[in-house]
CSV table of C-alpha atoms in Angstrom, one decimal:
chain,number,residue,atom,x,y,z
A,651,UNK,CA,0.0,0.0,0.0
A,652,UNK,CA,1.9,3.0,-1.3
A,653,UNK,CA,1.1,6.2,-2.9
A,654,UNK,CA,1.1,5.9,-6.7
A,655,UNK,CA,3.5,8.2,-8.6
A,656,UNK,CA,0.6,9.7,-10.6
A,657,UNK,CA,-1.3,10.5,-7.4
A,658,UNK,CA,1.8,12.1,-5.8
A,659,UNK,CA,2.6,14.2,-8.9
A,660,UNK,CA,-1.0,15.3,-9.0
A,661,UNK,CA,-0.9,16.4,-5.4
A,662,UNK,CA,2.3,18.3,-6.0
A,663,UNK,CA,0.8,20.0,-9.0
A,664,UNK,CA,-2.3,21.0,-7.0
A,665,UNK,CA,-0.1,22.4,-4.2
A,666,UNK,CA,1.8,24.5,-6.8
A,667,UNK,CA,-1.4,25.8,-8.4
A,668,UNK,CA,-2.8,26.7,-4.9
A,669,UNK,CA,0.5,28.5,-4.0
A,670,UNK,CA,0.3,30.5,-7.3
A,671,UNK,CA,-3.3,31.5,-6.6
A,672,UNK,CA,-2.4,32.6,-3.1
A,673,UNK,CA,0.6,34.6,-4.4
A,674,UNK,CA,-1.7,36.3,-7.0
A,675,UNK,CA,-4.3,37.1,-4.3
A,676,UNK,CA,-1.7,38.7,-2.0
A,677,UNK,CA,0.0,40.7,-4.8
A,678,UNK,CA,-0.4,44.5,-5.2
A,679,UNK,CA,-2.1,44.1,-8.6
A,680,UNK,CA,-5.5,45.6,-9.2
A,681,UNK,CA,-8.7,43.6,-8.5
A,682,UNK,CA,-9.4,42.9,-12.2
A,683,UNK,CA,-5.8,41.8,-12.9
A,684,UNK,CA,-6.0,39.4,-9.9
A,685,UNK,CA,-9.2,37.9,-11.1
A,686,UNK,CA,-7.9,37.4,-14.6
A,687,UNK,CA,-4.7,35.7,-13.3
A,688,UNK,CA,-6.7,33.4,-11.0
A,689,UNK,CA,-9.0,32.4,-13.8
A,690,UNK,CA,-6.1,31.8,-16.1
A,691,UNK,CA,-4.5,29.5,-13.4
A,692,UNK,CA,-7.8,27.7,-12.9
A,693,UNK,CA,-8.9,27.1,-16.5
A,694,UNK,CA,-5.4,26.7,-18.1
A,695,UNK,CA,-3.2,25.3,-15.3
A,696,UNK,CA,-0.1,24.5,-17.2
A,697,UNK,CA,-0.1,27.4,-19.6
A,698,UNK,CA,-1.4,29.8,-17.0
A,699,UNK,CA,1.3,28.9,-14.6
A,700,UNK,CA,4.1,29.3,-17.1
A,701,UNK,CA,2.8,32.7,-18.2
A,702,UNK,CA,2.3,33.7,-14.6
A,703,UNK,CA,5.9,32.8,-13.8
A,704,UNK,CA,7.1,34.9,-16.8
A,705,UNK,CA,4.8,37.9,-16.8
A,706,UNK,CA,2.7,37.8,-13.6
A,707,UNK,CA,2.5,40.3,-10.8
A,708,UNK,CA,5.8,40.5,-8.9
A,709,UNK,CA,4.7,42.3,-5.8
């Protein structure tokens, strides 16, 4: 009885997405910008996360 690799990777991915959403929510960006980033992270997790790392709010 161990944790499957796919399940563990899925859990790690979920933690990363939640961390990114929290960082966006705490940033100094405007309300609409925060909403758009969070929606991008939720609806396009891989692409949204990559774009957020490159161009997202830094503060």
